[in-house]
Short mmCIF file of C-alpha atoms and ligand atoms in Angstrom, two decimals:
data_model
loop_
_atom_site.label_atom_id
_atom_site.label_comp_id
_atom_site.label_asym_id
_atom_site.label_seq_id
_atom_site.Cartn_x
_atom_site.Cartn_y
_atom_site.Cartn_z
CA UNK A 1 -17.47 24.70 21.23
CA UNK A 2 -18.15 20.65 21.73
CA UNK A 3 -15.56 18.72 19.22
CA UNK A 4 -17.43 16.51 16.42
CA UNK A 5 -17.62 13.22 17.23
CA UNK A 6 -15.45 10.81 14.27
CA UNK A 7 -15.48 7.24 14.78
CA UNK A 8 -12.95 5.50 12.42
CA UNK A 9 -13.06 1.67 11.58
CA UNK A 10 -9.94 -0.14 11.04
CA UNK A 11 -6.48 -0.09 12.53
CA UNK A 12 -4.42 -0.45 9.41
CA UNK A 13 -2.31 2.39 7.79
CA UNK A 14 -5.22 4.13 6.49
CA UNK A 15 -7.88 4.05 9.76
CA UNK A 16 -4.96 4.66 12.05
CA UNK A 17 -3.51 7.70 9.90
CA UNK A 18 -7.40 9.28 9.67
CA UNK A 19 -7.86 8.68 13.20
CA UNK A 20 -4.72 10.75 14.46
CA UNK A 21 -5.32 13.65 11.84
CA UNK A 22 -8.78 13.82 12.79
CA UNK A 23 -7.75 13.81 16.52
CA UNK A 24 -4.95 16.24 15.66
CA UNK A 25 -7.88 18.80 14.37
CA UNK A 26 -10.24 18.96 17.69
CA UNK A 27 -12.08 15.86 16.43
CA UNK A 28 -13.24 13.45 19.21
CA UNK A 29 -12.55 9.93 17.72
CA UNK A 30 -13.34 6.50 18.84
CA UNK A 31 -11.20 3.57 16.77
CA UNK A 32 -12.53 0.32 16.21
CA UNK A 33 -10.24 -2.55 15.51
CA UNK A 34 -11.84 -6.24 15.22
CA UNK A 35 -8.63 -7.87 15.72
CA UNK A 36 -7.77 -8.02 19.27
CA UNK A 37 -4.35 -6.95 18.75
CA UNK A 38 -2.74 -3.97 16.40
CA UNK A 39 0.22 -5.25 14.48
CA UNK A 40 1.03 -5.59 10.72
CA UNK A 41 2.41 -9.10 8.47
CA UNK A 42 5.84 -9.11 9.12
CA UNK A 43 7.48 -7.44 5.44
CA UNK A 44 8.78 -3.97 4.70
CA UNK A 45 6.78 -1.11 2.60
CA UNK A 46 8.14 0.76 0.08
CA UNK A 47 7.28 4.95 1.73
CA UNK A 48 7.77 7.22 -1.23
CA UNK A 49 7.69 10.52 -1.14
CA UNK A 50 3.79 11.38 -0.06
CA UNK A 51 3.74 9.05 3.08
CA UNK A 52 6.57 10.22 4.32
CA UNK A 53 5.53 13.87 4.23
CA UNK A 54 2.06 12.84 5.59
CA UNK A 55 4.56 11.04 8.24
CA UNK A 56 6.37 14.56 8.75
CA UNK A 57 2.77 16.56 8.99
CA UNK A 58 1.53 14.20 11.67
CA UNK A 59 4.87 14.46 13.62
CA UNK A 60 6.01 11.12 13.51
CA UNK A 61 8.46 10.70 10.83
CA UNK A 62 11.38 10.13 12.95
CA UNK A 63 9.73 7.80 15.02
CA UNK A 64 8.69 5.76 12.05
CA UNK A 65 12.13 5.93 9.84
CA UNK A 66 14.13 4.65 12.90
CA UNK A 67 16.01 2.29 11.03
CA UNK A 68 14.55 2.48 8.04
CA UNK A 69 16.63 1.54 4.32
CA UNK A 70 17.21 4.77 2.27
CA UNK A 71 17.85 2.72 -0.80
CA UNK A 72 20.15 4.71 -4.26
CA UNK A 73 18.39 3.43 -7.06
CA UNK A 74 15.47 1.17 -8.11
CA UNK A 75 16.41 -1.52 -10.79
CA UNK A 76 14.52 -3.57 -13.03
CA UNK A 77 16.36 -7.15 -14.50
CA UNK A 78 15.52 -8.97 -17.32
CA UNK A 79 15.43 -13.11 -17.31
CA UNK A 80 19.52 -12.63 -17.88
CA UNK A 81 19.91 -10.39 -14.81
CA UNK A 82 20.69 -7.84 -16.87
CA UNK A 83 19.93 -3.94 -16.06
CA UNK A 84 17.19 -2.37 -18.31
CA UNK A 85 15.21 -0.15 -15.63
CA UNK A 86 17.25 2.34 -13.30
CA UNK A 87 15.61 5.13 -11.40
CA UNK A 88 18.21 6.69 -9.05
CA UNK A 89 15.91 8.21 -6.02
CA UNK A 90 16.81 9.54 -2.79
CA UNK A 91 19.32 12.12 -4.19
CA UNK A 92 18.87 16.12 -4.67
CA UNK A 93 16.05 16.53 -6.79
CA UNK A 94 14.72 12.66 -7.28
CA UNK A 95 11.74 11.01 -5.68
CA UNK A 96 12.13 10.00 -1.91
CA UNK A 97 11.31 6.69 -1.37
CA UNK A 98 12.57 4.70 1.85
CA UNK A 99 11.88 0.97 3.09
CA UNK A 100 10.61 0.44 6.47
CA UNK A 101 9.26 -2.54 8.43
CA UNK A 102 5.43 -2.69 8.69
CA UNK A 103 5.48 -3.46 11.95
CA UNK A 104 7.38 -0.01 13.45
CA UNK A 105 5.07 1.74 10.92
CA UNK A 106 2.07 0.51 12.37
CA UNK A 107 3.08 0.89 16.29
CA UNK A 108 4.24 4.24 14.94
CA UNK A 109 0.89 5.44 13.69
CA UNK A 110 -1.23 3.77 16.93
CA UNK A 111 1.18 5.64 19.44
CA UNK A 112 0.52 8.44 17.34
CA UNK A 113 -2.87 8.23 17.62
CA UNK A 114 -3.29 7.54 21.03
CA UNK A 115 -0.91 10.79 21.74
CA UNK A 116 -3.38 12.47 19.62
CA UNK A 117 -6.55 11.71 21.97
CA UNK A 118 -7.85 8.60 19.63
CA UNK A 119 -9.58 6.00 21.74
CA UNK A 120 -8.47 3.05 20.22
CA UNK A 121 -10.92 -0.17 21.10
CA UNK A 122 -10.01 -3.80 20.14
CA UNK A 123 -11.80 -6.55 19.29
CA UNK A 124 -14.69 -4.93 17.91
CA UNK A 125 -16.33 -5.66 14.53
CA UNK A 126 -18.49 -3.07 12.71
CA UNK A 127 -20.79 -4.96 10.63
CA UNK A 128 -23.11 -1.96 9.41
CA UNK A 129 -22.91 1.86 8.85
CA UNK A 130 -26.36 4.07 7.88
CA UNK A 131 -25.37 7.75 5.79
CA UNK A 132 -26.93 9.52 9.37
CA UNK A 133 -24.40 8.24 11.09
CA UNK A 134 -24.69 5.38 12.70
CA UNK A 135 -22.53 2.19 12.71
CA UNK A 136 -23.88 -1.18 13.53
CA UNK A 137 -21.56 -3.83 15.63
CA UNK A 138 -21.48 -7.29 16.06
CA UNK A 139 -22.39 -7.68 19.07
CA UNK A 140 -26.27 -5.63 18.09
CA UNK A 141 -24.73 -2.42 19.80
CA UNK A 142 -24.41 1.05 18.10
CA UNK A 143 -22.50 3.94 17.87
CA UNK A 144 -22.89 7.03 16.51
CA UNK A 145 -20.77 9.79 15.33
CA UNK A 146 -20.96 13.06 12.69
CA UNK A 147 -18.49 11.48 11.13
CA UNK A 148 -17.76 7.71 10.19
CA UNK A 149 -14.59 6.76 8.00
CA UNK A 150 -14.56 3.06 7.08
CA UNK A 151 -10.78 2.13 6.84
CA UNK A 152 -11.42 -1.25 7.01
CA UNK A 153 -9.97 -3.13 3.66
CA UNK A 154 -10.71 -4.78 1.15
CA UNK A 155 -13.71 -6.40 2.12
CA UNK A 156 -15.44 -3.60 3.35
CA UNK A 157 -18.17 -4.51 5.04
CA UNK A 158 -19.15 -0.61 5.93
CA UNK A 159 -18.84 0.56 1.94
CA UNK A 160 -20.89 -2.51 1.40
CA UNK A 161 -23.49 -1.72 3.68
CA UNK A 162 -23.93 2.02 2.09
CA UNK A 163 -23.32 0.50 -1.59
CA UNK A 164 -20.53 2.27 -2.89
CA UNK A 165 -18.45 -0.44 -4.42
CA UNK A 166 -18.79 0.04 -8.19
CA UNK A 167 -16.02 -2.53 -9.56
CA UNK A 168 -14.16 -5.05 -7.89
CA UNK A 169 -11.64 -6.89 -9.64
CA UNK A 170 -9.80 -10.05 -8.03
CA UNK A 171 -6.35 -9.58 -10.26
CA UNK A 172 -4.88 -13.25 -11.83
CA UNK A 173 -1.62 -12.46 -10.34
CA UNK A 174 0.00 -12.20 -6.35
CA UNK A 175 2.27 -12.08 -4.12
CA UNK A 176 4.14 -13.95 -1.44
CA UNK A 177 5.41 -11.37 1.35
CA UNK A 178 8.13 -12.42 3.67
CA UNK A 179 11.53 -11.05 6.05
CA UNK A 180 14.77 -12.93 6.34
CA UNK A 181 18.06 -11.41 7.96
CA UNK A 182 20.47 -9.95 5.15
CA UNK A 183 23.08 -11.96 4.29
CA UNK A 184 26.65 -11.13 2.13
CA UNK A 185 26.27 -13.04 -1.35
CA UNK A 186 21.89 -13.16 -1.91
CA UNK A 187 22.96 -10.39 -4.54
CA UNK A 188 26.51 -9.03 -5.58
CA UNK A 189 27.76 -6.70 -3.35
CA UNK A 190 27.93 -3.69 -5.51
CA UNK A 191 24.05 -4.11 -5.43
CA UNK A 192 23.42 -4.75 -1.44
CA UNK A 193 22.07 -1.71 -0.77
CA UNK A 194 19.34 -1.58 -3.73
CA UNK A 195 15.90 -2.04 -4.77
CA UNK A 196 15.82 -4.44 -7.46
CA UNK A 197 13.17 -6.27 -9.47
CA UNK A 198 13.80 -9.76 -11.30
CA UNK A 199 11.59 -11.07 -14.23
CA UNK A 200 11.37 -14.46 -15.74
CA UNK A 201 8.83 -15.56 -17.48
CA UNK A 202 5.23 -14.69 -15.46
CA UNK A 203 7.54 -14.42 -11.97
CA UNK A 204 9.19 -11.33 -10.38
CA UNK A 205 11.09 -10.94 -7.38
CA UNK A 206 11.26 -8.17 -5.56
CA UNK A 207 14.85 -7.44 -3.74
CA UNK A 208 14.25 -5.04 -1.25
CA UNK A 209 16.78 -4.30 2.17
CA UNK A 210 14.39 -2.77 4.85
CA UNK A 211 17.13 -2.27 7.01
CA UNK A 212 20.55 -2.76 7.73
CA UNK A 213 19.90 -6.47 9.17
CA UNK A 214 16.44 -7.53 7.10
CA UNK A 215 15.51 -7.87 3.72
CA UNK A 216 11.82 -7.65 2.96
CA UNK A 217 11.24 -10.29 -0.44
CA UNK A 218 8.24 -10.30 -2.08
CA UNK A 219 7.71 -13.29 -4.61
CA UNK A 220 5.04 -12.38 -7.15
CA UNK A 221 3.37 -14.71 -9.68
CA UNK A 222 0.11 -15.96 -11.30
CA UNK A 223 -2.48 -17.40 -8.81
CA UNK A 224 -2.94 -20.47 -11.29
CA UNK A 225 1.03 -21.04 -10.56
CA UNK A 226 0.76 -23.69 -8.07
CA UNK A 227 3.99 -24.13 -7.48
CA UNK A 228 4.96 -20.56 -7.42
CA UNK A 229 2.21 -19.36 -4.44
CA UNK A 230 2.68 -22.17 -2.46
CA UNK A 231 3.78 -21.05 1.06
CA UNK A 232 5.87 -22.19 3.06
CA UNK A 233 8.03 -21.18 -0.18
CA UNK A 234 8.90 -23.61 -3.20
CA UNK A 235 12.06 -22.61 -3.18
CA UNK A 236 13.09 -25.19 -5.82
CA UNK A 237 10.87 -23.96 -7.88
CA UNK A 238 11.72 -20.31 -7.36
CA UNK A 239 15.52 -21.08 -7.93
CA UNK A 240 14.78 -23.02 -11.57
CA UNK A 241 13.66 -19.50 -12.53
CA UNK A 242 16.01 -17.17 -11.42
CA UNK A 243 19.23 -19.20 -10.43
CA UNK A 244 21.41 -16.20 -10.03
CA UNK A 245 19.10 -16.00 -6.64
CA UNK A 246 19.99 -19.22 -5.58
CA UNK A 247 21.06 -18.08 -2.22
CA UNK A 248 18.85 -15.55 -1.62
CA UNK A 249 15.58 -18.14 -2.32
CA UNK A 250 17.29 -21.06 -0.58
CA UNK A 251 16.79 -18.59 2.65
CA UNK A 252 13.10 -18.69 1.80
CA UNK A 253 12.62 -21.97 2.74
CA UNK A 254 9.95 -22.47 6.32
CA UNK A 255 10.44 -18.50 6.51
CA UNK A 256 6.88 -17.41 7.73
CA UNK A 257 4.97 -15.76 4.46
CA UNK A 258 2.01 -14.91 3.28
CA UNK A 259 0.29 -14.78 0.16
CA UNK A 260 -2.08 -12.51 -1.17
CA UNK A 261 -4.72 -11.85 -4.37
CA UNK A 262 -4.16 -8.18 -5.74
CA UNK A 263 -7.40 -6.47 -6.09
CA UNK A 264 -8.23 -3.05 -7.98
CA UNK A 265 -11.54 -1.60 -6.67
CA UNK A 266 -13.32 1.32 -7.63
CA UNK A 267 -16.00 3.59 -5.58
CA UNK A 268 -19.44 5.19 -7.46
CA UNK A 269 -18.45 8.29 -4.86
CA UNK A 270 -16.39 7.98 -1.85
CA UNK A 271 -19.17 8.71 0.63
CA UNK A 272 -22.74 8.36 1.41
CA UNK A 273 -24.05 10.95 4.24
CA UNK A 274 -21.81 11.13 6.66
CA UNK A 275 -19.97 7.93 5.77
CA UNK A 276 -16.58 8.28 4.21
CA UNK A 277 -14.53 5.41 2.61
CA UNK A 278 -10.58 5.19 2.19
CA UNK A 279 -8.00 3.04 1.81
CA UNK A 280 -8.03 0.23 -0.08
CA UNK A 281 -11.73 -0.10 0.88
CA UNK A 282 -12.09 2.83 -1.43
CA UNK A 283 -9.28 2.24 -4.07
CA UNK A 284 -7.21 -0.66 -3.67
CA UNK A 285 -4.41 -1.18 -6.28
CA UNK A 286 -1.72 -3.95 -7.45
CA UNK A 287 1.43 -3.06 -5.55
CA UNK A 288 3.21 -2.29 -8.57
CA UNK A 289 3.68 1.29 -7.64
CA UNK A 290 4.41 0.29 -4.25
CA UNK A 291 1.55 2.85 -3.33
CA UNK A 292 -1.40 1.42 -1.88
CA UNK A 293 -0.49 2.66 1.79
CA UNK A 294 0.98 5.90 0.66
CA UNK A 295 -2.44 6.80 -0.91
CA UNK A 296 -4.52 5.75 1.98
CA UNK A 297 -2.14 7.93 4.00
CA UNK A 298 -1.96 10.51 1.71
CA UNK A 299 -5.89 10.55 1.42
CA UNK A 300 -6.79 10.27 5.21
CA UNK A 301 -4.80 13.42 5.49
CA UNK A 302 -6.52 14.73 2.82
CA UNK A 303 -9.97 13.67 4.35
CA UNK A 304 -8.82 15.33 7.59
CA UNK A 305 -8.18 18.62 6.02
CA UNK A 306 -11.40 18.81 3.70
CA UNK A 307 -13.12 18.45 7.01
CA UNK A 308 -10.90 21.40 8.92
CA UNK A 309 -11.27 23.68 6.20
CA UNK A 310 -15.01 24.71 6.65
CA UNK A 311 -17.84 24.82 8.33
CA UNK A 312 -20.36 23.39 5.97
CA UNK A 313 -22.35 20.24 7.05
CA UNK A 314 -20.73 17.15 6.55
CA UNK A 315 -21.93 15.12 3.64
CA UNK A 316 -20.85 18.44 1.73
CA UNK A 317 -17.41 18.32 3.47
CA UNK A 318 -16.99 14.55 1.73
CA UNK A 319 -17.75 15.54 -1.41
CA UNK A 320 -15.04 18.70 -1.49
CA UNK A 321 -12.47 16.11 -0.04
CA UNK A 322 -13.53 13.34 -2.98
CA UNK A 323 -13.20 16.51 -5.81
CA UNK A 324 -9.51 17.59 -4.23
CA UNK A 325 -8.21 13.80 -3.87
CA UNK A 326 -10.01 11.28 -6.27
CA UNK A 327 -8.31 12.63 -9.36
CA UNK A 328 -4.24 11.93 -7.96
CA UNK A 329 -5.38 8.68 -6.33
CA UNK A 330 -6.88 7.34 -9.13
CA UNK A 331 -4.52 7.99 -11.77
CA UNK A 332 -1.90 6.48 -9.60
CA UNK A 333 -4.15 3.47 -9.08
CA UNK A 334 -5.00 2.79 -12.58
CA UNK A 335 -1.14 3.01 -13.47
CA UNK A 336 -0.69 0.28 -10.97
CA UNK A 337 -3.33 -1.80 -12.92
CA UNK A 338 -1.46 -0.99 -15.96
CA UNK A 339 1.88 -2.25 -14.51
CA UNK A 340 0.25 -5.75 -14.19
CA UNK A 341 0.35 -6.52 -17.82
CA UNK A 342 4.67 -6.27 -17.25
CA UNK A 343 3.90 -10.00 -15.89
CA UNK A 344 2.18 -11.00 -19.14
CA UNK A 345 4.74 -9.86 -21.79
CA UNK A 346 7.21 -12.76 -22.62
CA UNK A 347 10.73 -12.09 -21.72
CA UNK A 348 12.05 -11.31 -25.07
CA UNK A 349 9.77 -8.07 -26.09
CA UNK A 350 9.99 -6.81 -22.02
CA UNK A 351 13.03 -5.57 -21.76
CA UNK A 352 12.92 -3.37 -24.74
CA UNK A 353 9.81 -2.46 -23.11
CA UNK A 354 11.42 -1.31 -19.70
CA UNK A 355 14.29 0.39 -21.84
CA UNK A 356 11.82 2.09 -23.55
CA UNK A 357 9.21 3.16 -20.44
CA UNK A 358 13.23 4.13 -18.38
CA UNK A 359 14.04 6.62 -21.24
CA UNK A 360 11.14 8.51 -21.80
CA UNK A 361 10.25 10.89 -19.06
CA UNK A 362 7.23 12.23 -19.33
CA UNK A 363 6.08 8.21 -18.94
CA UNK A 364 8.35 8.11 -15.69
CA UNK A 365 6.51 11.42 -14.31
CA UNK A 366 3.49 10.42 -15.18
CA UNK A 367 3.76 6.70 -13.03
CA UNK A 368 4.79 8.62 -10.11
CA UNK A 369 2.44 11.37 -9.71
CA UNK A 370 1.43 11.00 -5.96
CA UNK A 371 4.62 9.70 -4.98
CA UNK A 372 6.35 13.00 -6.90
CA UNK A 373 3.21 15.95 -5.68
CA UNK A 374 1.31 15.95 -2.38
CA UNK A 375 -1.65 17.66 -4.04
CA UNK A 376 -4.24 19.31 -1.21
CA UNK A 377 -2.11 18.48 1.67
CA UNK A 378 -1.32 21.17 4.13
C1 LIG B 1 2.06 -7.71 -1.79
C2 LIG B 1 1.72 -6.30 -1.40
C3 LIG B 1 2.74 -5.36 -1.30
C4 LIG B 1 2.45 -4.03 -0.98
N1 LIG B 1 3.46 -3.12 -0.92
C5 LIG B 1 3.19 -1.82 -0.64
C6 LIG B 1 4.23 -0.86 -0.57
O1 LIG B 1 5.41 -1.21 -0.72
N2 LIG B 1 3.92 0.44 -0.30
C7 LIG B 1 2.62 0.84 -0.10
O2 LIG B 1 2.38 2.02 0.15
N3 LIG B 1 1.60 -0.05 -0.15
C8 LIG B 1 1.86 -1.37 -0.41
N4 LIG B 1 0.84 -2.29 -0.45
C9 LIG B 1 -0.53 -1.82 -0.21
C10 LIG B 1 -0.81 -1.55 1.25
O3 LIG B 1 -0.41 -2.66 2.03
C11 LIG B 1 -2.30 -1.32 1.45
O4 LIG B 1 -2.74 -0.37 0.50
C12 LIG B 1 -2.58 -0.77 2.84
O5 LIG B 1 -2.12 -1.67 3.83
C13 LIG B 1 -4.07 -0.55 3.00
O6 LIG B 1 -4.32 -0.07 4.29
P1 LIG B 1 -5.83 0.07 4.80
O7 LIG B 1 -5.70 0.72 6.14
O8 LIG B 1 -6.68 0.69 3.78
O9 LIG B 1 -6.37 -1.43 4.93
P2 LIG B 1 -5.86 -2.69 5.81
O10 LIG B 1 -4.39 -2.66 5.99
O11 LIG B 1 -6.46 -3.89 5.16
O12 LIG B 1 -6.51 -2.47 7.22
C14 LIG B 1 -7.87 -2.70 7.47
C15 LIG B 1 -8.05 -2.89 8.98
O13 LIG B 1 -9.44 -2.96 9.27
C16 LIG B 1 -9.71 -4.04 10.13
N5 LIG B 1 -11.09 -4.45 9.86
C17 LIG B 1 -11.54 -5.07 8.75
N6 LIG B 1 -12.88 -5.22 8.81
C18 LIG B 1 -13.26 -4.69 9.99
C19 LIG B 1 -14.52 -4.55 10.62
N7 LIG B 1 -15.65 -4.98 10.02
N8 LIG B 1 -14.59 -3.97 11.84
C20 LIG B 1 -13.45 -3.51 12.45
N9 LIG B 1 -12.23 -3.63 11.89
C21 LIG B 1 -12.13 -4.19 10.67
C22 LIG B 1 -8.67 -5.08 9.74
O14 LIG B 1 -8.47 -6.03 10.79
C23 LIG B 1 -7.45 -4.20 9.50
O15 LIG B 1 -6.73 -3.94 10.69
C24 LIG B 1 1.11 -3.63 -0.73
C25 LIG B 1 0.07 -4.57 -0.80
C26 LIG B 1 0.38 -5.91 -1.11
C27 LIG B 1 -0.74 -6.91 -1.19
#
């Protein structure tokens, strides 16, 4: 029987990870990139417990934890550095969450999907998709394909196009993203080896080793702080907030970074015809959770089997994939939303707060739903 014809646009996690589970089930998939090169911003990702078995089902979860942090515990400080949030993971019976560096994640998934059959082209935009089937380029060309599965971020232009987007929501707060080698004294040394999360006032930091020489820092903060999402770093201005950093942030400074809006999107339905949409095309989140890439992973797989599992005609395909996956994706996404408003609560009445939310388990559960079940996957 002639394979069904997929074409996938987007090389991030979520195009890349579609692409290679599609290829991996007798699909015949063409990859478009409009970046001329493949590569991700230079940070770690938190890969709890669904990535990394989505890693595992694709084969390529050695290949991708090469060198990866397996970190003991994640911590929460208050403004006095003290302890009021402590999830121990990575032991018998606890979540599984490692840090890895984007950028071996990201070769890890292409090689992956060019192993897999996935003809991966570069420095083509898709500007257009139509439910039959066909995709639109920049150049006036077209493609088509049974199958089309926009992967291609935030600002979709293929969801556009088929008007799915039912909420968009540019968050007030963001981050600054950036690697620097690990160093004895940024934190004390019974805490070298953990994730940890400062707050002060509207500012977090996030402490996270990504492996055994680099520590992946993200900086997050209101976008009407001036001072605080300037790049290259304000690292004065970081160190008046949380001087027990002082070390740590005075690394910062002319470190390439990056800042970036959060966004929180929502879909009327994931698909139109035969055009499906994931990633944070489809359901971007606040990185709160440190789940955005783990649920476009965890969906492309999910995508991939909906479409293995029968023959019915596609369009009907999407909508059995949207009924298995939407319901885990989205409560995970809207607790990320709801871990925004941690920023917002002064200092004093947070910590009780994060006391409170560490105690009670059914809370803790709840927060980590996809990272604790991999619902549909196979
Ligand atoms: C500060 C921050 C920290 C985060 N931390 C984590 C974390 O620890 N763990 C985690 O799981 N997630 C995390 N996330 C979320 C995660 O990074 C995203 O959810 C994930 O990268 C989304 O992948 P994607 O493939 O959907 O989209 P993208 O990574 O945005 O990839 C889209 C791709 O499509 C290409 N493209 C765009 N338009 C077109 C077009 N018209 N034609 C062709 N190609 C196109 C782009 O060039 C890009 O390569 C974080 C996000 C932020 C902002």
């Amino acid at each position: 029987m002639e394979s069904q014809q997929a074409i996938v646009v987007g090389a991030g996690i979520g195009g890349l990870t579609a692409a290679t589970a599609l290829a991996q089930r007798g699909w015949s998939v063409r990859l478009y990139e409009r970046d001329t090169e493949i590569r991700a911003i230079g940070a770690g990702i938190y890969m709890w417990g669904n990535g990394l078995t989505v890693l595992e089902l694709l084969g390529l979860y050695d290949d991708a934890t090469v060198g990866a942090h397996v970190g003991p515990v994640l911590e929460s400080r208050d403004h006095r550095n003290r302890t009021v949030e402590s999830i121990p993971i990575n032991g018998p019976g606890k979540a599984r969450v490692y840090t890895i560096m984007r950028d071996r994640l990201i070769a890890t998934l292409l090689a992956g999907a060019e192993k897999a059959g996935v003809e991966v082209v570069t420095g083509v935009e898709a500007v257009a998709a139509d439910p039959s089937g066909t995709l639109r380029l920049a150049d006036g060309s077209r493609d088509q394909a049974d199958l089309i599965v926009a992967a291609d971020g935030v600002n979709s232009r293929i969801r556009d196009s088929v008007g799915l987007l039912k909420l968009r929501r540019r968050l007030s707060q963001g981050a600054t993203r950036l690697t620097v080698p690990r160093e004895e004294g940024f934190v004390a040394p019974e805490d070298d080896g953990k994730y940890i999360e400062y707050f002060k006032d509207r500012r977090r930091v996030l402490y996270t080793p990504s492996s055994a020489t680099s520590l992946y820092v993200a900086l997050v903060t209101d976008q009407a702080d001036r001072a605080g999402r300037q790049v290259p770093v304000d690292t004065a201005s970081w160190t008046r907030s949380f001087p027990h950093l002082a070390k740590l942030l005075g690394a910062l400074d002319c470190v390439p970074a990056r800042w970036d809006t959060f966004e929180y999107i929502k879909l009327r339905a994931w698909s139109e015809g035969r055009v499906a949409v994931l990633g944070d095309a489809a359901h971007a989140q606040p990185p709160y959770l440190g789940q955005g890439g783990g649920c476009a992973m965890m969906n492309a797989l999910g995508l991939a089997n909906a479409l293995a599992a029968s023959n019915a005609p596609v369009p009907q395909r999407l909508a059995a994939w949207e009924t298995a996956e939407r319901p885990t994706i989205e409560h995970t996404q809207d607790w990320s939303y709801r871990l925004r408003l941690l920023n917002l609560i002064p200092d004093g009445p947070r910590s009780p707060f994060l006391r409170l939310t560490n105690e009670i388990a059914a809370l803790g559960k709840s927060r980590l739903r996809a990272a604790l079940t991999v619902p549909t996957i196979r």
